[in-house]
Structures are given as structure tokens and as C-alpha cells.
PDB file of C-alpha atoms in Angstrom:
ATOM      1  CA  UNK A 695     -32.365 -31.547 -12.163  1.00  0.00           C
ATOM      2  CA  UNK A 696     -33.183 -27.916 -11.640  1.00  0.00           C
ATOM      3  CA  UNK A 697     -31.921 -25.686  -8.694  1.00  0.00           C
ATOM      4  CA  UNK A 698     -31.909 -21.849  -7.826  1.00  0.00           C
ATOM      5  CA  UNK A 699     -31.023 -20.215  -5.185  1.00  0.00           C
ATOM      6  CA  UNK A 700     -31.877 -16.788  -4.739  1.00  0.00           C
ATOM      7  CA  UNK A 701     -31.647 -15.797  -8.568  1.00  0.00           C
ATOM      8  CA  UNK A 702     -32.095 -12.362  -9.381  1.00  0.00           C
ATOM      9  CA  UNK A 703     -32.324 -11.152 -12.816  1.00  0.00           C
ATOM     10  CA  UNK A 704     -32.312  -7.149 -13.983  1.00  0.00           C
ATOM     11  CA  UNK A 705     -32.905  -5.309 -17.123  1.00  0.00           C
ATOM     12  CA  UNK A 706     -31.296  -1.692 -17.550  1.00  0.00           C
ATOM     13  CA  UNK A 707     -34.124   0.568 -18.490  1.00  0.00           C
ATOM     14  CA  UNK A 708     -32.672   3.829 -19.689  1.00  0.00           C
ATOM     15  CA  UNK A 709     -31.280   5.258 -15.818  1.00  0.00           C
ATOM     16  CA  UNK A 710     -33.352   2.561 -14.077  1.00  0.00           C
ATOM     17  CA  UNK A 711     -33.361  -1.286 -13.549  1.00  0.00           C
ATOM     18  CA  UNK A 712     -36.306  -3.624 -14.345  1.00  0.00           C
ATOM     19  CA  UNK A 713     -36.198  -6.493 -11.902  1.00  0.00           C
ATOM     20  CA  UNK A 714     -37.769  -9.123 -13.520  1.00  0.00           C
ATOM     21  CA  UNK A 715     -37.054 -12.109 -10.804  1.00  0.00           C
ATOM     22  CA  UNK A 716     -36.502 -11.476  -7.359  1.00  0.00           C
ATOM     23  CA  UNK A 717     -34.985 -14.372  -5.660  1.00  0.00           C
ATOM     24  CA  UNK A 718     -36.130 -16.639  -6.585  1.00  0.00           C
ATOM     25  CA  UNK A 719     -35.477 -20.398  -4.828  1.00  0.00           C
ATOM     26  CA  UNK A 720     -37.131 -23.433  -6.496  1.00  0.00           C
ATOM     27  CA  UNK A 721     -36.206 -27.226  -7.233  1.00  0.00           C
ATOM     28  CA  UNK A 722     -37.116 -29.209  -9.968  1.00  0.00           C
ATOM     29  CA  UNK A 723     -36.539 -32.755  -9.866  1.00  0.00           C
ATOM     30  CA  UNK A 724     -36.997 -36.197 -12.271  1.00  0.00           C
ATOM     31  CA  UNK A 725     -39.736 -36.511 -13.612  1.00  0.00           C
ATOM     32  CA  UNK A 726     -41.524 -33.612 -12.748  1.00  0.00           C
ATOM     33  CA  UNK A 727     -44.441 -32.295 -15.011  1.00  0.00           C
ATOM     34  CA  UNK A 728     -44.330 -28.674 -13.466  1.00  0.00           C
ATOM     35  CA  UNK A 729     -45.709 -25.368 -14.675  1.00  0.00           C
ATOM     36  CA  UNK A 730     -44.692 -21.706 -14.284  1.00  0.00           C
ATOM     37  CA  UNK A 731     -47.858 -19.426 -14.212  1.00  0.00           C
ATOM     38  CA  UNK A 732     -48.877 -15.815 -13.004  1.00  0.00           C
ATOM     39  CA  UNK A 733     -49.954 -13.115 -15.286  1.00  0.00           C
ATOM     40  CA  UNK A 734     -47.823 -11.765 -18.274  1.00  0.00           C
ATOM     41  CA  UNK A 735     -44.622  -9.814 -17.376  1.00  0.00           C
ATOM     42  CA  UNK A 736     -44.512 -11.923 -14.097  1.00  0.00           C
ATOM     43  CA  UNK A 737     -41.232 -13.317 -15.273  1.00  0.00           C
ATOM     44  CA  UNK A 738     -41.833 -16.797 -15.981  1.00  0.00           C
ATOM     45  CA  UNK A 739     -40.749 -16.535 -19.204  1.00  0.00           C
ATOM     46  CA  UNK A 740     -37.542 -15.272 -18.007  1.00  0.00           C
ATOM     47  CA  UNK A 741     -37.035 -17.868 -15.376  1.00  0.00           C
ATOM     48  CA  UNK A 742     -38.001 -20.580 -18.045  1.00  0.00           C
ATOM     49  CA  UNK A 743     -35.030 -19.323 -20.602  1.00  0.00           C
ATOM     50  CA  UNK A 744     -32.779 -19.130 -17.568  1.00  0.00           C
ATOM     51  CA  UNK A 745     -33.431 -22.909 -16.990  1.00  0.00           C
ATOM     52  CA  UNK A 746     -32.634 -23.743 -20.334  1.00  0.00           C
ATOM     53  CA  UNK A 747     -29.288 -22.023 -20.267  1.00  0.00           C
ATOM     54  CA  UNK A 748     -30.720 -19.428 -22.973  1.00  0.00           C
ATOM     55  CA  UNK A 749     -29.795 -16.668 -20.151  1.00  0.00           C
ATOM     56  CA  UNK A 750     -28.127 -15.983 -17.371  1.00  0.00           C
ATOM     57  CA  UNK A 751     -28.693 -14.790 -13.777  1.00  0.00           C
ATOM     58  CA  UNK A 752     -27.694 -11.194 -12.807  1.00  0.00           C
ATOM     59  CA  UNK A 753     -27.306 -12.771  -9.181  1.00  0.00           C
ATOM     60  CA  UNK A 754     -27.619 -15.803  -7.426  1.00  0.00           C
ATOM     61  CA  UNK A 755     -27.548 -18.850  -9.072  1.00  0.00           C
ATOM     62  CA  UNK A 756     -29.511 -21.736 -11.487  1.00  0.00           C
ATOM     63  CA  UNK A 757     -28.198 -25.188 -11.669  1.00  0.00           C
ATOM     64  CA  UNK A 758     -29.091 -27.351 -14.322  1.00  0.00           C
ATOM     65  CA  UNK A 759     -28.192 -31.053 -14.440  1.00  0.00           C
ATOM     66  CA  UNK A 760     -25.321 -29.938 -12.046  1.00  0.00           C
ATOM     67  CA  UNK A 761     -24.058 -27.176 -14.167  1.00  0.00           C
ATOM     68  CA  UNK A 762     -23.793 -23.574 -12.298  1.00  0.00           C
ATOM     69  CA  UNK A 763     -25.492 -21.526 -16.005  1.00  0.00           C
ATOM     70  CA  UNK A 764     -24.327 -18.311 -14.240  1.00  0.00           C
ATOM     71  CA  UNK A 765     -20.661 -20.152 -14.781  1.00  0.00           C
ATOM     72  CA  UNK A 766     -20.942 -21.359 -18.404  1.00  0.00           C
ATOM     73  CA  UNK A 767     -19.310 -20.077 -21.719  1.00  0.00           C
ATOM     74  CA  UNK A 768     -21.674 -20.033 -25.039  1.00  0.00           C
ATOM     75  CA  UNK A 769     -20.349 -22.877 -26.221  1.00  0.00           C
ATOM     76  CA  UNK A 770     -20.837 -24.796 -22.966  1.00  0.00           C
ATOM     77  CA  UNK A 771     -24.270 -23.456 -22.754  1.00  0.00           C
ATOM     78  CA  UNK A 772     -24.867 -24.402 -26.577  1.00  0.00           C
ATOM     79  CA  UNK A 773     -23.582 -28.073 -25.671  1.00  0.00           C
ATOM     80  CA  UNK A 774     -25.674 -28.191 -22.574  1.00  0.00           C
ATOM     81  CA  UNK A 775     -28.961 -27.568 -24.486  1.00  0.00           C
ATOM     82  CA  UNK A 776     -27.970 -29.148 -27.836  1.00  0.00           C
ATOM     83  CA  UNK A 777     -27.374 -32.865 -25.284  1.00  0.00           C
ATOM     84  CA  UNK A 778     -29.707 -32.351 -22.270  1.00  0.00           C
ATOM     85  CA  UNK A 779     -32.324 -30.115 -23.186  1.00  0.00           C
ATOM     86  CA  UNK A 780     -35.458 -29.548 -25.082  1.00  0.00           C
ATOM     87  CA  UNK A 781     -37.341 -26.624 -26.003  1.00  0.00           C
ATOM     88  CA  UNK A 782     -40.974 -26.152 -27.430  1.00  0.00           C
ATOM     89  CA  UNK A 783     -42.392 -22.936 -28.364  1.00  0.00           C
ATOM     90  CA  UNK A 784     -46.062 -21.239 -29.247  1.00  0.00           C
ATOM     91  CA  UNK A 785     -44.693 -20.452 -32.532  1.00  0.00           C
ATOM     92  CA  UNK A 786     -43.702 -23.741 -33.701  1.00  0.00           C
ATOM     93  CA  UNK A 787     -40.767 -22.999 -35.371  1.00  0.00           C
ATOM     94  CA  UNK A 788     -40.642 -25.325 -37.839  1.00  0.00           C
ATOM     95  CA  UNK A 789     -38.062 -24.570 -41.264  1.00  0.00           C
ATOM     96  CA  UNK A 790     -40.785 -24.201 -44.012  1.00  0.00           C
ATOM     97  CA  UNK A 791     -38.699 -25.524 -46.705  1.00  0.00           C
ATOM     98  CA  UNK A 792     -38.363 -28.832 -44.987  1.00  0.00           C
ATOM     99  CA  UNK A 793     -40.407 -32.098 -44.554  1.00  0.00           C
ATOM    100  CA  UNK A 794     -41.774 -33.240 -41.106  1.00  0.00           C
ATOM    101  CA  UNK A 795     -38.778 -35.851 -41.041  1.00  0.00           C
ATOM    102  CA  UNK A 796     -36.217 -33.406 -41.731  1.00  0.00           C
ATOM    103  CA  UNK A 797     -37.379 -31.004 -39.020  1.00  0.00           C
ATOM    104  CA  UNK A 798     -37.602 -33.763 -36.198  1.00  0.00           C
ATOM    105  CA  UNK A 799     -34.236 -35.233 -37.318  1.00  0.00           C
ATOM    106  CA  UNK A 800     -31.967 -31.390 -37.343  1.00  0.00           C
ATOM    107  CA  UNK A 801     -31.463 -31.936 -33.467  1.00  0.00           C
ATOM    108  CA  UNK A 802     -29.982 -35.252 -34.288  1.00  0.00           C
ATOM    109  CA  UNK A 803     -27.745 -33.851 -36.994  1.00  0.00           C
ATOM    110  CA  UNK A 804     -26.462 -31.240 -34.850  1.00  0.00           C
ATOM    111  CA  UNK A 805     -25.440 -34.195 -32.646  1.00  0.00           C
ATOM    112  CA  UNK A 806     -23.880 -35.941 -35.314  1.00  0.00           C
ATOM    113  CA  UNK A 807     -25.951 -39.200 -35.080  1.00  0.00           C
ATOM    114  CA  UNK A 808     -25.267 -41.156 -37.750  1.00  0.00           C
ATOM    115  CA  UNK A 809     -27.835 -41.807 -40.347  1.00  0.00           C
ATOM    116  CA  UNK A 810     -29.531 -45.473 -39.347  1.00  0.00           C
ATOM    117  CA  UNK A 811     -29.835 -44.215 -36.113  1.00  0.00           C
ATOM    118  CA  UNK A 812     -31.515 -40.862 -37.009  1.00  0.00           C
ATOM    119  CA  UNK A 813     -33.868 -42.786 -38.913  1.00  0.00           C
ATOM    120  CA  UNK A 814     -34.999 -44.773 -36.240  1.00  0.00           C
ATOM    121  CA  UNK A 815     -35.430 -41.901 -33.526  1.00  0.00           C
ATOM    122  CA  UNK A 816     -37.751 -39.392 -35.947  1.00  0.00           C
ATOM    123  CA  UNK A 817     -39.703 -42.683 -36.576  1.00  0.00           C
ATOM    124  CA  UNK A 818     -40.415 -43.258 -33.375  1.00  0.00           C
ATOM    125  CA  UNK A 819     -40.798 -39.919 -32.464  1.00  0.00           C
ATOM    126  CA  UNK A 820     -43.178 -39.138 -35.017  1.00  0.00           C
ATOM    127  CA  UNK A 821     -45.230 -42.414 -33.399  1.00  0.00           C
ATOM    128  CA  UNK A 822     -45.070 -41.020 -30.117  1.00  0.00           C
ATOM    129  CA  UNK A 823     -47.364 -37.892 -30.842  1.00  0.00           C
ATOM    130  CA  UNK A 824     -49.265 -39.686 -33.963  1.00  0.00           C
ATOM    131  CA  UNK A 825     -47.918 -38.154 -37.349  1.00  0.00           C
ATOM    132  CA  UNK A 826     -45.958 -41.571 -38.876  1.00  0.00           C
ATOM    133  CA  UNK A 827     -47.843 -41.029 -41.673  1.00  0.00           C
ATOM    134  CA  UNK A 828     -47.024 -37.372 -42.144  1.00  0.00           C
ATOM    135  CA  UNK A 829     -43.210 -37.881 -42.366  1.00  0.00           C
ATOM    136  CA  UNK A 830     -42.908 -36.272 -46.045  1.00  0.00           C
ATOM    137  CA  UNK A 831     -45.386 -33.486 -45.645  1.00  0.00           C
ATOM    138  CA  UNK A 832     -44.257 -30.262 -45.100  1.00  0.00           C
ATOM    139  CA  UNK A 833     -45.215 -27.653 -42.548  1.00  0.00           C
ATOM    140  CA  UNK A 834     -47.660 -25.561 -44.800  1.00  0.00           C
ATOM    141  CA  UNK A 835     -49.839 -28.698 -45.238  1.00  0.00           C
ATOM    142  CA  UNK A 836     -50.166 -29.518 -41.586  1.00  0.00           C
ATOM    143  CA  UNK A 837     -52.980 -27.698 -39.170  1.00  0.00           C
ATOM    144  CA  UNK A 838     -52.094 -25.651 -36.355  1.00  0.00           C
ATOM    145  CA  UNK A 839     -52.248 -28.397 -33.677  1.00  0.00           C
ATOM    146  CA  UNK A 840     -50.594 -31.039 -36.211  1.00  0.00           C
ATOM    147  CA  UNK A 841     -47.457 -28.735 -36.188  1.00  0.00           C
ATOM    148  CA  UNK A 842     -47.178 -27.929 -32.222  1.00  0.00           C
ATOM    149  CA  UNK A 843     -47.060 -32.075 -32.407  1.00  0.00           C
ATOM    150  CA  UNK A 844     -44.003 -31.715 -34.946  1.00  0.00           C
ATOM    151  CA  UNK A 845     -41.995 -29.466 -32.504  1.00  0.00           C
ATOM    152  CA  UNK A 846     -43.078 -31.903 -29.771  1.00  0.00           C
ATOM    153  CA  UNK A 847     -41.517 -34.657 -31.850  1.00  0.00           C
ATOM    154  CA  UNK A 848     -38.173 -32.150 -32.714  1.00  0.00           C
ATOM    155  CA  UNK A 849     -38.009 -31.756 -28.926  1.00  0.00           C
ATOM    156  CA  UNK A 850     -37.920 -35.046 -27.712  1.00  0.00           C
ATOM    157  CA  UNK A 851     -35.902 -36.659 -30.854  1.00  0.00           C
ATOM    158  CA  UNK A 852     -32.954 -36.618 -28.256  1.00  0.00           C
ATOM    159  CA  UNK A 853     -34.726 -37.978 -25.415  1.00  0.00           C
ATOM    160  CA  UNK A 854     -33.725 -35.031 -23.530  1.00  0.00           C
ATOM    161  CA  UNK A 855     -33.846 -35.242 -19.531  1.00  0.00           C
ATOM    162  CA  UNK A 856     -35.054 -31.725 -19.586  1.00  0.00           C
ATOM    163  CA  UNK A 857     -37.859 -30.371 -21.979  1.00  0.00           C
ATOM    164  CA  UNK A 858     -39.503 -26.847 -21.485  1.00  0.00           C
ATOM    165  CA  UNK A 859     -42.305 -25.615 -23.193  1.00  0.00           C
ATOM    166  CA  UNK A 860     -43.271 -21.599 -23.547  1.00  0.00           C
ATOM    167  CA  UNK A 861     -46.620 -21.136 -23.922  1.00  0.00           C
ATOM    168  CA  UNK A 862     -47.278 -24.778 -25.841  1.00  0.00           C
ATOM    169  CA  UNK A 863     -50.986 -24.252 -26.475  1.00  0.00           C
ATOM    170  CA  UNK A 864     -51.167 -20.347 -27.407  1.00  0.00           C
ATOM    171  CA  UNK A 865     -51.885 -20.401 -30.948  1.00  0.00           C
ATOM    172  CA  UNK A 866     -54.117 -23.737 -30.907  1.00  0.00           C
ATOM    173  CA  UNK A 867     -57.861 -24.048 -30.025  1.00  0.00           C
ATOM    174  CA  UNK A 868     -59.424 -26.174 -27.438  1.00  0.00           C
ATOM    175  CA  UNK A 869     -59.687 -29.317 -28.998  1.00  0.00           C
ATOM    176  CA  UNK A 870     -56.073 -29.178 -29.675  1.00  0.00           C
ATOM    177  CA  UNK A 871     -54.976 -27.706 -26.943  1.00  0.00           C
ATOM    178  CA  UNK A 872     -55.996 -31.060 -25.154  1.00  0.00           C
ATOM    179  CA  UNK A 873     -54.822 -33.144 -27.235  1.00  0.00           C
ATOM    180  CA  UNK A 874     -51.288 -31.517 -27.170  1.00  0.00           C
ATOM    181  CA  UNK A 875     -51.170 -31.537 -23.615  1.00  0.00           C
ATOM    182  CA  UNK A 876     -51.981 -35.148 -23.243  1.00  0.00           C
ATOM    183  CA  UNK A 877     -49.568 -36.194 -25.636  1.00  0.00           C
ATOM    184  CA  UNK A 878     -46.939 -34.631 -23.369  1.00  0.00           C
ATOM    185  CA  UNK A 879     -47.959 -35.981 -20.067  1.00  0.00           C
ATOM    186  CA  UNK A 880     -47.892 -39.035 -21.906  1.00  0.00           C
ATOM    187  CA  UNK A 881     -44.143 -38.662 -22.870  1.00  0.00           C
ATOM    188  CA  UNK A 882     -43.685 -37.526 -19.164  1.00  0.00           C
ATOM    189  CA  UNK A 883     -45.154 -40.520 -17.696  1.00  0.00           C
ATOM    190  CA  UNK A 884     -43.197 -42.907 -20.926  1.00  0.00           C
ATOM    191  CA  UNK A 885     -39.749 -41.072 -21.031  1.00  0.00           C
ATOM    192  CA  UNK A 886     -39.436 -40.187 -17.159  1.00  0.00           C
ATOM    193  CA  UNK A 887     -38.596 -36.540 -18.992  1.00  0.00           C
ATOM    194  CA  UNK A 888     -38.822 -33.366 -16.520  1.00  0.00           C
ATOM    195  CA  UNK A 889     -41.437 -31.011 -17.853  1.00  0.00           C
ATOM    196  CA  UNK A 890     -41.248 -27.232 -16.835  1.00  0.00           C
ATOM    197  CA  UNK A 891     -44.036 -25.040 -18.778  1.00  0.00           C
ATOM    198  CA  UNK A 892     -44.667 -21.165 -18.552  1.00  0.00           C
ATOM    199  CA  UNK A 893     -48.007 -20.526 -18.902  1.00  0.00           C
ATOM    200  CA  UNK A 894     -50.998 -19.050 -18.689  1.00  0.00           C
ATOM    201  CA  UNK A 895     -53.442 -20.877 -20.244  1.00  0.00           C
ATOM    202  CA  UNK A 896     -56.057 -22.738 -18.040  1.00  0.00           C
ATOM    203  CA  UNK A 897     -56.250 -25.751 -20.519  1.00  0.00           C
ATOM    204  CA  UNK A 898     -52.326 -26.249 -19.754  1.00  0.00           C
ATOM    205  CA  UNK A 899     -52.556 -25.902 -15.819  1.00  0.00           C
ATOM    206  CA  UNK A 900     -55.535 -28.483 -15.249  1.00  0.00           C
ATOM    207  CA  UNK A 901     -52.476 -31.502 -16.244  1.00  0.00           C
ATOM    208  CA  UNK A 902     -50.351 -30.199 -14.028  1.00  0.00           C
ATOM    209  CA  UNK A 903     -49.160 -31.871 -11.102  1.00  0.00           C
ATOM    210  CA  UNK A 904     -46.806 -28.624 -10.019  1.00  0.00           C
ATOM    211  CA  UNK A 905     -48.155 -25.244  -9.631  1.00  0.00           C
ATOM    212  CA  UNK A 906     -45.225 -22.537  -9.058  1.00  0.00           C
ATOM    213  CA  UNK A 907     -47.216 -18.684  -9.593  1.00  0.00           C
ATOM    214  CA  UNK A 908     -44.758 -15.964 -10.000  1.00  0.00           C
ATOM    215  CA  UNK A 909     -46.156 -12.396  -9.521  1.00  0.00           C
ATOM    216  CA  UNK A 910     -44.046  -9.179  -9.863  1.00  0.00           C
ATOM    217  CA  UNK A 911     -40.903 -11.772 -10.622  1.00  0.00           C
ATOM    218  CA  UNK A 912     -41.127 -13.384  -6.978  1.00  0.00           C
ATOM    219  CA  UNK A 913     -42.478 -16.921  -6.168  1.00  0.00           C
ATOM    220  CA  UNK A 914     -46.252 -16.051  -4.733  1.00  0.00           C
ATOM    221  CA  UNK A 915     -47.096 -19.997  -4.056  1.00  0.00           C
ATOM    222  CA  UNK A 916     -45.488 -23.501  -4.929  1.00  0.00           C
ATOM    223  CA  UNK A 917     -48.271 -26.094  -4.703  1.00  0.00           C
ATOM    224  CA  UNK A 918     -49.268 -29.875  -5.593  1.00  0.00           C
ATOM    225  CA  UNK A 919     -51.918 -29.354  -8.277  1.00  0.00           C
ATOM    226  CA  UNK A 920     -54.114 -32.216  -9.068  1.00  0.00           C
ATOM    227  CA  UNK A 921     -54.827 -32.405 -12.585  1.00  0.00           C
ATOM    228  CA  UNK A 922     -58.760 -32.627 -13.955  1.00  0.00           C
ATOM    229  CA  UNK A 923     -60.144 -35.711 -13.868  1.00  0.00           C
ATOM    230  CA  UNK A 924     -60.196 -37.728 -17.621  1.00  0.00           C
ATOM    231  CA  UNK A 925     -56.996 -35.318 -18.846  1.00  0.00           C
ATOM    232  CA  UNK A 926     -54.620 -37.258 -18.266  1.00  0.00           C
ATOM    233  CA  UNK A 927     -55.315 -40.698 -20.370  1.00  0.00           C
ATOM    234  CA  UNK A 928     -53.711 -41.624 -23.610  1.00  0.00           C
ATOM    235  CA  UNK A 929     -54.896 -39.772 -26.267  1.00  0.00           C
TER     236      UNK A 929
END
């Protein structure tokens, strides 16, 4: 699903060059519910847009879904994300001015999916993370952790074989934090989608079953992690 091979991405700053990966090799396959940690300004923010074809490497390379990203135009970029990939953020990024339908169905306009069909994918997206009955409402009258499950339901709309996830649980508490995170290992487990996170948070790594730490940009350890006993049921 997801290759690199000694990827290398720089920054000028002023005369000098921020290095903010240094070669780094990884795989991602099927499946996978994987997470990018390490401190901030470790890079795996960086490495996580490269993956979704939001940048590019400075050297090296990143394949995604057999697609070289280093190689690809902005509209073949745009295509690759708008068909194969999804994207979750802390912020939530939900339009204001819209409903909770509306929002989960704009990935599906921008595919042109005709209206029926639409329809039927928010619906049962909306069912997946447990806001059917929120379909109407609109952002401002949904809590924090009822929103991060709206851009949960936006990202996986399209049944995406990719879906990353910056930071999912930065802006919620504890309680939601949980909740959000076993929704998602749910969908994993359901949809057979490939997970990659970047985080810090300590709620988000105890569902992982991957552990990749970057530190300083470079890959410090790639582990199995075993995620905490109870966390991973429906919720």
C-alpha cells in the first residue's frame, strides 16, 4: 500500500537546510492500523502528508497504491487522494454552514456519485460511528468528540483503501478520545482500510498494533505494539 525508500525531505531555512526526514525506509501494507509517534518536530507529520500525496520527497522515493508521489502532477495527486485516500484532522474541519449530511456527502460530490447513491453511503456512514440521528444538525450543535466522529464519517464516505489521521484525538478529552479511537479500529477491522496515524497522544498508541517512532526525522524503532487490553471492542 505504502512504500519508501530512503526518502529525504528538506526545508530551506534562510542560508541553511532543515532536514526534516532522513531516509527514511518503511512499508505499510492492507490492513494495517499503524501509528507514527516521537516527539513534536520529529517529522511525522511530514512523513504522514507525504503519504497522502499532500507533499513530495526532496529525495528518494514514497509509493502509494503503486504510484511513485515524487512522479505525480497536482492533478494526479488531487485524483489520487480525491479516489484512494482519506484524511482526518485534530481540527475537524467541518464547513459551518452545512448539515452533518452535507459534510459527509462533499467527498462523494467531488466524485460525482450520483444522488441515490450518495444517499445511501452518508447513511451508512453516519451508522458506522453512531450519529444517524444527527444527519440535519449542523456542526455548532455537535460536541467536540461528536464532530471528530463527523470527519471520521467524511473520511470514510469513499471507502478509501488508505485513511490517515493527524493527531485524531488532540482537541477531545479522555472519554472521547476512546471512544473515537475505537470507532476507528472498528472500521479497520470492518472495512479492511489501512490506518496510518501521527501522534503523540498515549490514548491513541495503546490501539495500536504498529509502533514506527521517528526522532530527529529518522526511524528510531519499528515495532509490533499490542494494544491495551478492553480497547479494542465495539463501542
Amino acid at each position: 500500500m505504502i512504500t519508501t525508500e530512503n526518502l529525504v525531505k528538506t526545508y530551506a531555512l534562510g542560508q541553511t537546510e532543515l532536514k526534516a526526514l532522513d531516509h527514511i525506509n518503511i512499508s505499510v501494507k492492507r490492513g494495517e492500523f499503524v501509528g507514527l509517534v516521537g516527539p513534536s518536530g520529529s517529522g511525522k507529520t511530514t512523513l504522514l502528508n507525504i503519504m497522502g500525496a499532500l507533499d513530495a520527497p526532496t529525495r528518494g522515493t514514497a509509493e502509494i497504491l503503486g504510484r511513485k508521489v515524487e512522479s505525480l502532477s497536482h492533478a494526479e495527486a488531487a485524483a489520487l487522494r480525491n479516489e484512494h485516500i482519506g484524511f482526518i484532522f485534530q481540527t475537524f474541519n467541518l464547513l459551518p454552514v452545512y448539515t452533518v449530511f452535507e459534510n459527509v456527502e462533499f467527498p462523494l460530490l467531488l466524485q460525482h456519485v450520483d444522488a441515490p447513491r450518495r444517499k445511501k453511503l452518508v447513511e451508512e456512514a453516519l451508522a458506522w460511528v453512531g450519529l444517524a440521528d444527527r444527519a440535519n444538525s449542523r456542526p455548532s450543535q455537535l460536541s467536540g468528540g461528536q464532530c471528530q466522529r463527523v470527519a471520521i464519517a467524511r473520511a470514510v464516505v469513499k471507502k478509501p483503501e488508505i485513511l490517515l489521521a493527524d493527531e485524531p484525538t488532540a482537541n477531545l478529552d479522555a472519554e472521547n478520545s476512546h471512544h473515537i479511537m475505537k470507532t476507528m479500529a472498528r472500521l479497520n477491522r470492518e472495512l479492511q482500510t489501512t490506518f496510518v496515524f501521527a501522534t503523540h497522544d498515549e490514548k491513541v498508541v495503546g490501539y495500536l498494533r504498529r509502533k514506527v517512532t521517528l526522532v530527529d526525522g529518522k526511524v528510531a524503532k519499528d515495532e509490533t505494539a499490542r494494544a491495551h487490553s478492553g480497547k479494542r471492542g465495539k463501542p
